PDB file of C-alpha atoms in Angstrom:
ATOM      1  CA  UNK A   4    -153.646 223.281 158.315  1.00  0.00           C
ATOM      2  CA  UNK A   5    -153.111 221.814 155.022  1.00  0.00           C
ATOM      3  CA  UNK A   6    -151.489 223.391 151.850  1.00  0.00           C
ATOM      4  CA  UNK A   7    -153.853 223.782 149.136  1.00  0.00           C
ATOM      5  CA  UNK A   8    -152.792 224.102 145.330  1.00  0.00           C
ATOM      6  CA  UNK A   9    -154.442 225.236 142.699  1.00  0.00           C
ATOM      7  CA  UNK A  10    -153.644 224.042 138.877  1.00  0.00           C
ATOM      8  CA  UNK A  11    -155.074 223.950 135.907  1.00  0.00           C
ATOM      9  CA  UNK A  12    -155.632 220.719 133.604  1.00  0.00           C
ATOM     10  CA  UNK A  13    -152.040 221.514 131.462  1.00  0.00           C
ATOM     11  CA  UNK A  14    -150.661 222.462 134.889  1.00  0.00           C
ATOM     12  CA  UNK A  15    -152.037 218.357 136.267  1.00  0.00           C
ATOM     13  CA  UNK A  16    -151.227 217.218 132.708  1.00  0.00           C
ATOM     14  CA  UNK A  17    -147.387 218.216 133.292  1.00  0.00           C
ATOM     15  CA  UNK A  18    -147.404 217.354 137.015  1.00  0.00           C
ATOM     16  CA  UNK A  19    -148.756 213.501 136.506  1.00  0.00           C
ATOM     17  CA  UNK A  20    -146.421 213.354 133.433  1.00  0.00           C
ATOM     18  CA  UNK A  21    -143.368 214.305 135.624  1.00  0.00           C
ATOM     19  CA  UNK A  22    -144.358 211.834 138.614  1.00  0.00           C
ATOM     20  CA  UNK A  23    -144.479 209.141 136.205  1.00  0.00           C
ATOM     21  CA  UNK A  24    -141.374 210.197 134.878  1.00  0.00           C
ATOM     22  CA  UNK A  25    -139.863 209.538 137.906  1.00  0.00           C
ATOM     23  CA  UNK A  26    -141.245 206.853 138.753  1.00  0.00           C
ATOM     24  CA  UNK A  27    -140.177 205.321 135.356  1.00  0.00           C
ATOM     25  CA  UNK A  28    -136.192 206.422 135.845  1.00  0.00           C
ATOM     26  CA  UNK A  29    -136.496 205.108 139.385  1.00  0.00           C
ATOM     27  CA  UNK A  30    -137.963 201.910 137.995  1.00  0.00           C
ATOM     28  CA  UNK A  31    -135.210 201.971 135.396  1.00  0.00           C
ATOM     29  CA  UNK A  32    -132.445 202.471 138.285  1.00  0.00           C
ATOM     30  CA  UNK A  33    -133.517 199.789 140.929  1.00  0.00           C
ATOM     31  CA  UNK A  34    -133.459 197.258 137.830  1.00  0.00           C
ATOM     32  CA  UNK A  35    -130.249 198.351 136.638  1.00  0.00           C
ATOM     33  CA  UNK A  36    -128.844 197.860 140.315  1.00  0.00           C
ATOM     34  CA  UNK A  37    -130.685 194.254 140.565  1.00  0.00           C
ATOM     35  CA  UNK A  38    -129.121 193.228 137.614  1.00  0.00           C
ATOM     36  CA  UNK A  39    -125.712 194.328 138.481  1.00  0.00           C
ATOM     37  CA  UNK A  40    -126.547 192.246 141.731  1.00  0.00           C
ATOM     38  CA  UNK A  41    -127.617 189.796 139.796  1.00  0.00           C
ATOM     39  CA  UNK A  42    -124.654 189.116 137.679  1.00  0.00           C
ATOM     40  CA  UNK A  43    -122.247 189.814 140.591  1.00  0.00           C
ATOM     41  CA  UNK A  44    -124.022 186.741 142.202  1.00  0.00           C
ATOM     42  CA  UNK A  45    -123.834 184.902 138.883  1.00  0.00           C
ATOM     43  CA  UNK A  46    -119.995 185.189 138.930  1.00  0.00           C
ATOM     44  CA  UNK A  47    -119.619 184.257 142.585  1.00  0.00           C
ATOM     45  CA  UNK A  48    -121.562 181.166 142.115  1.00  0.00           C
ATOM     46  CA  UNK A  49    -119.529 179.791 138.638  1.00  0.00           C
ATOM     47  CA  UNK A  50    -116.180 180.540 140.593  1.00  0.00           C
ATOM     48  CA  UNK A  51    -117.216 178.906 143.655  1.00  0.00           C
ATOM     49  CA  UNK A  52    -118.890 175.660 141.978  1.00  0.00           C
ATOM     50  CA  UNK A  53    -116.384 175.254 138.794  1.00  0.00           C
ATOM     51  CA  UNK A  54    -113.270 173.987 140.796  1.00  0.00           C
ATOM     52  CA  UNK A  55    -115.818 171.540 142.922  1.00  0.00           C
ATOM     53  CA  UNK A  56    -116.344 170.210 139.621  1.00  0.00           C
ATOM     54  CA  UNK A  57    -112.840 170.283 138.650  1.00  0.00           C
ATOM     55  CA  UNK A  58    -112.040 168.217 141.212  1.00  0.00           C
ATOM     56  CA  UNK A  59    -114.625 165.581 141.188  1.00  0.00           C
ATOM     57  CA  UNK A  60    -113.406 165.558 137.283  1.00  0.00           C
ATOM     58  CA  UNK A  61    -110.205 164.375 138.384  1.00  0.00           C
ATOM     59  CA  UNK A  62    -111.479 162.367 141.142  1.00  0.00           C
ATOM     60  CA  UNK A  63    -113.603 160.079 138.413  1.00  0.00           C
ATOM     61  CA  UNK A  64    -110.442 160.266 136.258  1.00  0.00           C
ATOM     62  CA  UNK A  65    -107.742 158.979 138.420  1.00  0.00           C
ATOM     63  CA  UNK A  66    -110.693 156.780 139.511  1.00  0.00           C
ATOM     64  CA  UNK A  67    -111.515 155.110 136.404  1.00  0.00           C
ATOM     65  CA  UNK A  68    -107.051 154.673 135.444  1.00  0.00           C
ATOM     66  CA  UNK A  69    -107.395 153.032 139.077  1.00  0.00           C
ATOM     67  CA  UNK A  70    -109.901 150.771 138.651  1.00  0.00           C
ATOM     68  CA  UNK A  71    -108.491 149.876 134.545  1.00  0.00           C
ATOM     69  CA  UNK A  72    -105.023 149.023 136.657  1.00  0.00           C
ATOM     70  CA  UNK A  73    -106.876 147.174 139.363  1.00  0.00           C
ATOM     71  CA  UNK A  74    -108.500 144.641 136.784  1.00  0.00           C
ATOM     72  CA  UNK A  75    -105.299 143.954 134.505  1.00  0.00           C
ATOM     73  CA  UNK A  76    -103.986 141.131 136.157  1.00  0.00           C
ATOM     74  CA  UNK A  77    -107.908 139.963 136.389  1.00  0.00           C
ATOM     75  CA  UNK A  78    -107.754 140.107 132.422  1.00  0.00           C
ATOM     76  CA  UNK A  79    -104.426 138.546 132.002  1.00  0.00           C
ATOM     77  CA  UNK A  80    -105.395 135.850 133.965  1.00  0.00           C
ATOM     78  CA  UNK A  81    -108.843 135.542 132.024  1.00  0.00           C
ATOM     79  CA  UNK A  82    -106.722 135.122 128.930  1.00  0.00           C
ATOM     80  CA  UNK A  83    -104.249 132.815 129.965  1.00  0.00           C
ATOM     81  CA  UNK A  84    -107.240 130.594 131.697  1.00  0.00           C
ATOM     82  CA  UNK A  85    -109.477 130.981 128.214  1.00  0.00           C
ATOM     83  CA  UNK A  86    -106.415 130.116 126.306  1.00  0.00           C
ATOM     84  CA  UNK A  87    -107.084 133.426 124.400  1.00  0.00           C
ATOM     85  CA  UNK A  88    -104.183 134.279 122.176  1.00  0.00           C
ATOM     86  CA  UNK A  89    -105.503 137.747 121.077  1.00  0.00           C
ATOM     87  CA  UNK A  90    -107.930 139.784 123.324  1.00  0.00           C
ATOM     88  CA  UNK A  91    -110.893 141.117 120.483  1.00  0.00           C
ATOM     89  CA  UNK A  92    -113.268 141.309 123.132  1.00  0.00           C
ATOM     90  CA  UNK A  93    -114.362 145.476 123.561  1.00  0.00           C
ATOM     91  CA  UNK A  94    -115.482 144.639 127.294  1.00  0.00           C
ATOM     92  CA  UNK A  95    -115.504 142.117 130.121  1.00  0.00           C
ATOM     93  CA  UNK A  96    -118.287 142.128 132.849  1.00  0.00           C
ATOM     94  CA  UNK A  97    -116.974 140.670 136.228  1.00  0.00           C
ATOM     95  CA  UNK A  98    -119.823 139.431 138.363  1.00  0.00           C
ATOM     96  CA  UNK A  99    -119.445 138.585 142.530  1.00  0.00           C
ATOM     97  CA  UNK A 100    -120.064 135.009 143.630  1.00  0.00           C
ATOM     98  CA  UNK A 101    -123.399 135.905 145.241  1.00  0.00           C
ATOM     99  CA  UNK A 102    -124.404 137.191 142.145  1.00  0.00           C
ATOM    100  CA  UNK A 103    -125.238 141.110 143.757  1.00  0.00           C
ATOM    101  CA  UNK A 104    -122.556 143.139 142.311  1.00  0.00           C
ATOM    102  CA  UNK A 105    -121.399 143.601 139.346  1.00  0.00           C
ATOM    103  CA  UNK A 106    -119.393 145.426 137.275  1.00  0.00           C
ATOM    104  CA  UNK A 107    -118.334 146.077 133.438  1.00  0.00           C
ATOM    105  CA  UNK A 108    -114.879 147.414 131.677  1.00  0.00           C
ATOM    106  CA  UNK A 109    -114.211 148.097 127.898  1.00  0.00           C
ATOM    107  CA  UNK A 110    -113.845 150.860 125.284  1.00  0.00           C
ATOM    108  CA  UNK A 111    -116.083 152.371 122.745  1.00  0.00           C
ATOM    109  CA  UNK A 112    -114.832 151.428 118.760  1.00  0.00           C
ATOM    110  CA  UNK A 113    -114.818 153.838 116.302  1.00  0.00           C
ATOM    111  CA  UNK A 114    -115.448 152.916 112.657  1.00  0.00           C
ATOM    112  CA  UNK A 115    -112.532 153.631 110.364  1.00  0.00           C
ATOM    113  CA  UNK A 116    -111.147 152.363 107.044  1.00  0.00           C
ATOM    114  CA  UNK A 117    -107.596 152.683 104.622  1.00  0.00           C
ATOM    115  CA  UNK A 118    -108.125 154.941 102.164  1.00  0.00           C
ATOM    116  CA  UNK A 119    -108.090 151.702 100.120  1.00  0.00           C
ATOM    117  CA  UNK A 120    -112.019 151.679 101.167  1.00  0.00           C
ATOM    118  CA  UNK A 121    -112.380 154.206  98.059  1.00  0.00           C
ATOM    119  CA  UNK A 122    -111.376 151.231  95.715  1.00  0.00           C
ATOM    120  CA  UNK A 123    -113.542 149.244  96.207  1.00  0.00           C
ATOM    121  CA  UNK A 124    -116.958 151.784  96.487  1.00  0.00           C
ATOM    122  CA  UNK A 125    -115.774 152.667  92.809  1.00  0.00           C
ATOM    123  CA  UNK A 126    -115.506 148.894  91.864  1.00  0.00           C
ATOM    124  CA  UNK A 127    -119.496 148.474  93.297  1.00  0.00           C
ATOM    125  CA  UNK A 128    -120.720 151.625  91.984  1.00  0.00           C
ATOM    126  CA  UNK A 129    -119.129 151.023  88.321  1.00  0.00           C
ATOM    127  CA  UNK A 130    -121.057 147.798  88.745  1.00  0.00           C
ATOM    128  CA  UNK A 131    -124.519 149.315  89.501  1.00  0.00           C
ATOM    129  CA  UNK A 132    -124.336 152.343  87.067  1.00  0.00           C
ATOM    130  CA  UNK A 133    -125.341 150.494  84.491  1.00  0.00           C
ATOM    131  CA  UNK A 134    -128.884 148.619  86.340  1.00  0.00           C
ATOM    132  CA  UNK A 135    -130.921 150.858  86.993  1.00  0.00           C
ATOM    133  CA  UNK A 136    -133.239 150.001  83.764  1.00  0.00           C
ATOM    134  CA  UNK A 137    -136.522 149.638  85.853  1.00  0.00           C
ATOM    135  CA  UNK A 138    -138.310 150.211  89.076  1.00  0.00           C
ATOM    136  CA  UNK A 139    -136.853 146.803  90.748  1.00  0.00           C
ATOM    137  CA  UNK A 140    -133.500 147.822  89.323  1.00  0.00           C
ATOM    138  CA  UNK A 141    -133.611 151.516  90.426  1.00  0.00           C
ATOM    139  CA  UNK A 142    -134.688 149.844  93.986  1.00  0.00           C
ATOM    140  CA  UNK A 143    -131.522 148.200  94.106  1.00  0.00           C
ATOM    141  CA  UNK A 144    -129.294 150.703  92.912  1.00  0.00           C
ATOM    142  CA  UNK A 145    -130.780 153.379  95.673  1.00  0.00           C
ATOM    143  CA  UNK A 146    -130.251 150.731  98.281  1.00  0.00           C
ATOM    144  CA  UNK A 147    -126.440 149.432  97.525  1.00  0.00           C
ATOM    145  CA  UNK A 148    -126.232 153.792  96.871  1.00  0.00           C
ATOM    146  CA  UNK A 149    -127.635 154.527 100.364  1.00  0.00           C
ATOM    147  CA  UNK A 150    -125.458 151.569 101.863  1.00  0.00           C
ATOM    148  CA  UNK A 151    -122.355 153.245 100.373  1.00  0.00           C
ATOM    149  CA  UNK A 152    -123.288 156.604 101.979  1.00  0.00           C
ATOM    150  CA  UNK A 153    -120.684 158.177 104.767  1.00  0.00           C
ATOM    151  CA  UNK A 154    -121.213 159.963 107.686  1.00  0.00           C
ATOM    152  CA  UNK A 155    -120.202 163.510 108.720  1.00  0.00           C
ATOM    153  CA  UNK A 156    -116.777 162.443 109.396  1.00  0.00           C
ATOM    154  CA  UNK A 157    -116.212 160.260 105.778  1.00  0.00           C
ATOM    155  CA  UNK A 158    -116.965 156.678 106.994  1.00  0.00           C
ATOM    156  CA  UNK A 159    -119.208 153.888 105.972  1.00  0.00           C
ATOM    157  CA  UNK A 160    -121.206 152.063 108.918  1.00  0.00           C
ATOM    158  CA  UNK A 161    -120.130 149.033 109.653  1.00  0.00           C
ATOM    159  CA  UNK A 162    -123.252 147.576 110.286  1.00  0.00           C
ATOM    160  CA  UNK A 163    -124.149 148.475 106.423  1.00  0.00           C
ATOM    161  CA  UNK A 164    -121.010 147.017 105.260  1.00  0.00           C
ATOM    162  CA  UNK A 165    -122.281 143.881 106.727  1.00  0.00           C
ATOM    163  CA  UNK A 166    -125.436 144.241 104.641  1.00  0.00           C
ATOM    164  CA  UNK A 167    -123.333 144.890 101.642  1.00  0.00           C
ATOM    165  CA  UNK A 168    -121.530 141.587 102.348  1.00  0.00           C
ATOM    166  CA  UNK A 169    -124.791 139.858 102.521  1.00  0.00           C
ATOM    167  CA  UNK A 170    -126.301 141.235  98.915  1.00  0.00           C
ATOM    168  CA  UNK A 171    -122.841 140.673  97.259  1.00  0.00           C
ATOM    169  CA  UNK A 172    -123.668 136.719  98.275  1.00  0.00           C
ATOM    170  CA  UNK A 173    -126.763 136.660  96.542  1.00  0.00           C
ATOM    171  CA  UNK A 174    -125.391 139.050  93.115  1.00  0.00           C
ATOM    172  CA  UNK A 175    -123.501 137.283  90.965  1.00  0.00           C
ATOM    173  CA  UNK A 176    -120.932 139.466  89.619  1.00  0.00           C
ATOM    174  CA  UNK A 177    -117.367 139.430  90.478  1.00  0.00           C
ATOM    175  CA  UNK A 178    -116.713 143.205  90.876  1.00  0.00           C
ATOM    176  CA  UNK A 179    -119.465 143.711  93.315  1.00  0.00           C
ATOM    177  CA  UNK A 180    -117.731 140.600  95.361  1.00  0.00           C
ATOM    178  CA  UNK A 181    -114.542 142.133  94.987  1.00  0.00           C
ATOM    179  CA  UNK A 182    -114.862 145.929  95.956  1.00  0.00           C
ATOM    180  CA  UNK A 183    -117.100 144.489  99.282  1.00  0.00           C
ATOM    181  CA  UNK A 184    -113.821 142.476  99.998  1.00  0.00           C
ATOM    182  CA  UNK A 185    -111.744 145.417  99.223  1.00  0.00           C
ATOM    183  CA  UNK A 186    -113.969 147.461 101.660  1.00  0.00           C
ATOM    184  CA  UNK A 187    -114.167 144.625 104.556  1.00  0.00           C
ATOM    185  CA  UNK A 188    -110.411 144.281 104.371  1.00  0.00           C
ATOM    186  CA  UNK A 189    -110.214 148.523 104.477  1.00  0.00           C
ATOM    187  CA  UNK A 190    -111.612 148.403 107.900  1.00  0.00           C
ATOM    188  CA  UNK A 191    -109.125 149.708 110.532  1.00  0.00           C
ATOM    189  CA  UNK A 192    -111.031 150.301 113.913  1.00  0.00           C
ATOM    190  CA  UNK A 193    -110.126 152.652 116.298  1.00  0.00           C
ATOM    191  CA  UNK A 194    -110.607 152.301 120.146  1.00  0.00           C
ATOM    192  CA  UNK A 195    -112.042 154.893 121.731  1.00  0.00           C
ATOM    193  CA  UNK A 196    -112.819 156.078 125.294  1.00  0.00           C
ATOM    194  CA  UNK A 197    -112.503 152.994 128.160  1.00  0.00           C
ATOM    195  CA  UNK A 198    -116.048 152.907 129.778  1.00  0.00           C
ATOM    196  CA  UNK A 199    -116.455 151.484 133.842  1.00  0.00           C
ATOM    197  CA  UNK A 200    -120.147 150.717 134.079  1.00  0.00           C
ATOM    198  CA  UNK A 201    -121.443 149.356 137.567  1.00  0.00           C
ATOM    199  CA  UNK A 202    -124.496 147.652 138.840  1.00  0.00           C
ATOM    200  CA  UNK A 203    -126.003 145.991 141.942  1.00  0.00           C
ATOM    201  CA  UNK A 204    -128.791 143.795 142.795  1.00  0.00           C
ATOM    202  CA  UNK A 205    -131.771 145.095 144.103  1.00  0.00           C
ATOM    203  CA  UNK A 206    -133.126 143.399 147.096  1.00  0.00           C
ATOM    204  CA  UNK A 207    -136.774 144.012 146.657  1.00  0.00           C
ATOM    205  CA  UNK A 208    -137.268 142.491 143.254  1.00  0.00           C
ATOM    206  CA  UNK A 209    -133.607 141.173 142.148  1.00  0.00           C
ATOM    207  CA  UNK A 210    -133.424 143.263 139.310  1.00  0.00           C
ATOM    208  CA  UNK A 211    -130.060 144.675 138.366  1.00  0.00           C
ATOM    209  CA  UNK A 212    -129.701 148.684 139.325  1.00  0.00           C
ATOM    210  CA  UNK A 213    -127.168 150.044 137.393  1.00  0.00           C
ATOM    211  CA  UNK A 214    -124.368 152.768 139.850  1.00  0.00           C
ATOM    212  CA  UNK A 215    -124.910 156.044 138.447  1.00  0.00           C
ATOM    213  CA  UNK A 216    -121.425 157.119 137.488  1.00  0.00           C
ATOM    214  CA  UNK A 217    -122.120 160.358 136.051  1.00  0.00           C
ATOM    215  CA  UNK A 218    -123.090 163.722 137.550  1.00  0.00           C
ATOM    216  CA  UNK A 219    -126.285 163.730 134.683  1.00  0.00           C
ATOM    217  CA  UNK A 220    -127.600 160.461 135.826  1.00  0.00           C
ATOM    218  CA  UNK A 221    -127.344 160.485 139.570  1.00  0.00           C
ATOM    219  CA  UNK A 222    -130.450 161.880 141.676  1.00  0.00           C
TER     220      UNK A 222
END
């Protein structure tokens, strides 16, 4: 036979708000516990994959000093063949006889100057302080100003040096002339990181297929 109970409304009231009381810390509980799982799992997974990528980090590293020492005498003898006294060349692309691989070595450049550069920006902009009289003049000034204008780590482009170079042939003033120069001759470059880029020839088309080389671009 089955147990009957009697209550009364508050008596249900309190019994349906305990249930889902329960039910609510029990709720509260079996999430707790998945996300302890959950972050166990997390740490397993990091451990286990970060040395894998440790060592294919130092697999493309003593990879790329391998394949730098590999080409050297290749580059010597491209100099002494070229008759190149000094190597200003930032990178060299070495292509197979049958024309279906190919593959590319340099470095990246940084841009750099003396801190003679500051001479000559104060020799251009003592020159242009006094232009801007009208709207073709205040043009002018703005763009020799925004020219002048560093980047986040203090250096001028020197793409926009180039630019400078070409407005200081067409302004006839001697200053201007002279703090470009000063500027130009400020330039110190500095080489960056070596770069091993790869490519070979498709067969279906002919089109070039550049090697992924890094774990972002491969599939």
């Amino acid at each position: 036979m089955e147990n009957t109970v009697t209550m009364t409304a508050d008596e249900l009231a309190e019994y349906e708000a305990f249930k889902a009381a329960k039910a609510a810390k029990q709720a509260r509980e079996e999430r707790k516990a998945n996300l302890e799982t959950f972050n166990k799992m997390i740490d397993e997974q990091v451990a286990a994959t970060i040395p894998e990528l440790v060592d294919l980090s130092e697999q493309l590293s003593g990879l790329k000093k391998a394949i730098f020492d590999n080409f050297k005498t290749l580059l010597d003898m491209k100099k002494d063949i070229m008759k190149m006294t000094k190597d200003g060349q930032r990178g060299h692309t070495f292509t197979t006889s049958d024309g279906k691989m190919r593959i590319e070595l340099g470095f990246y450049v940084l841009d750099n100057y003396k801190d003679t550069v500051n001479d000559g920006i104060a020799l251009i902009k003592e020159y242009i302080s006094g232009l801007a009289k009208d709207d073709e003049t205040k043009a002018l000034v703005d763009m020799v100003l925004k020219l002048l204008s560093k980047d986040q780590k203090g250096n001028l482009k020197a793409s926009r040096v180039l630019q400078l170079r070409q407005m200081a042939d067409r302004i006839e003033d001697e200053r201007f002339k002279e703090g470009v120069e000063i500027i130009m001759d400020a330039y110190a470059p500095i080489q960056s990181k070596q770069f091993v880029r790869a490519w070979q020839r498709e067969d279906k088309n002919g089109e070039w297929a550049p090697i992924p080389l890094s774990i972002t671009d491969v599939k």
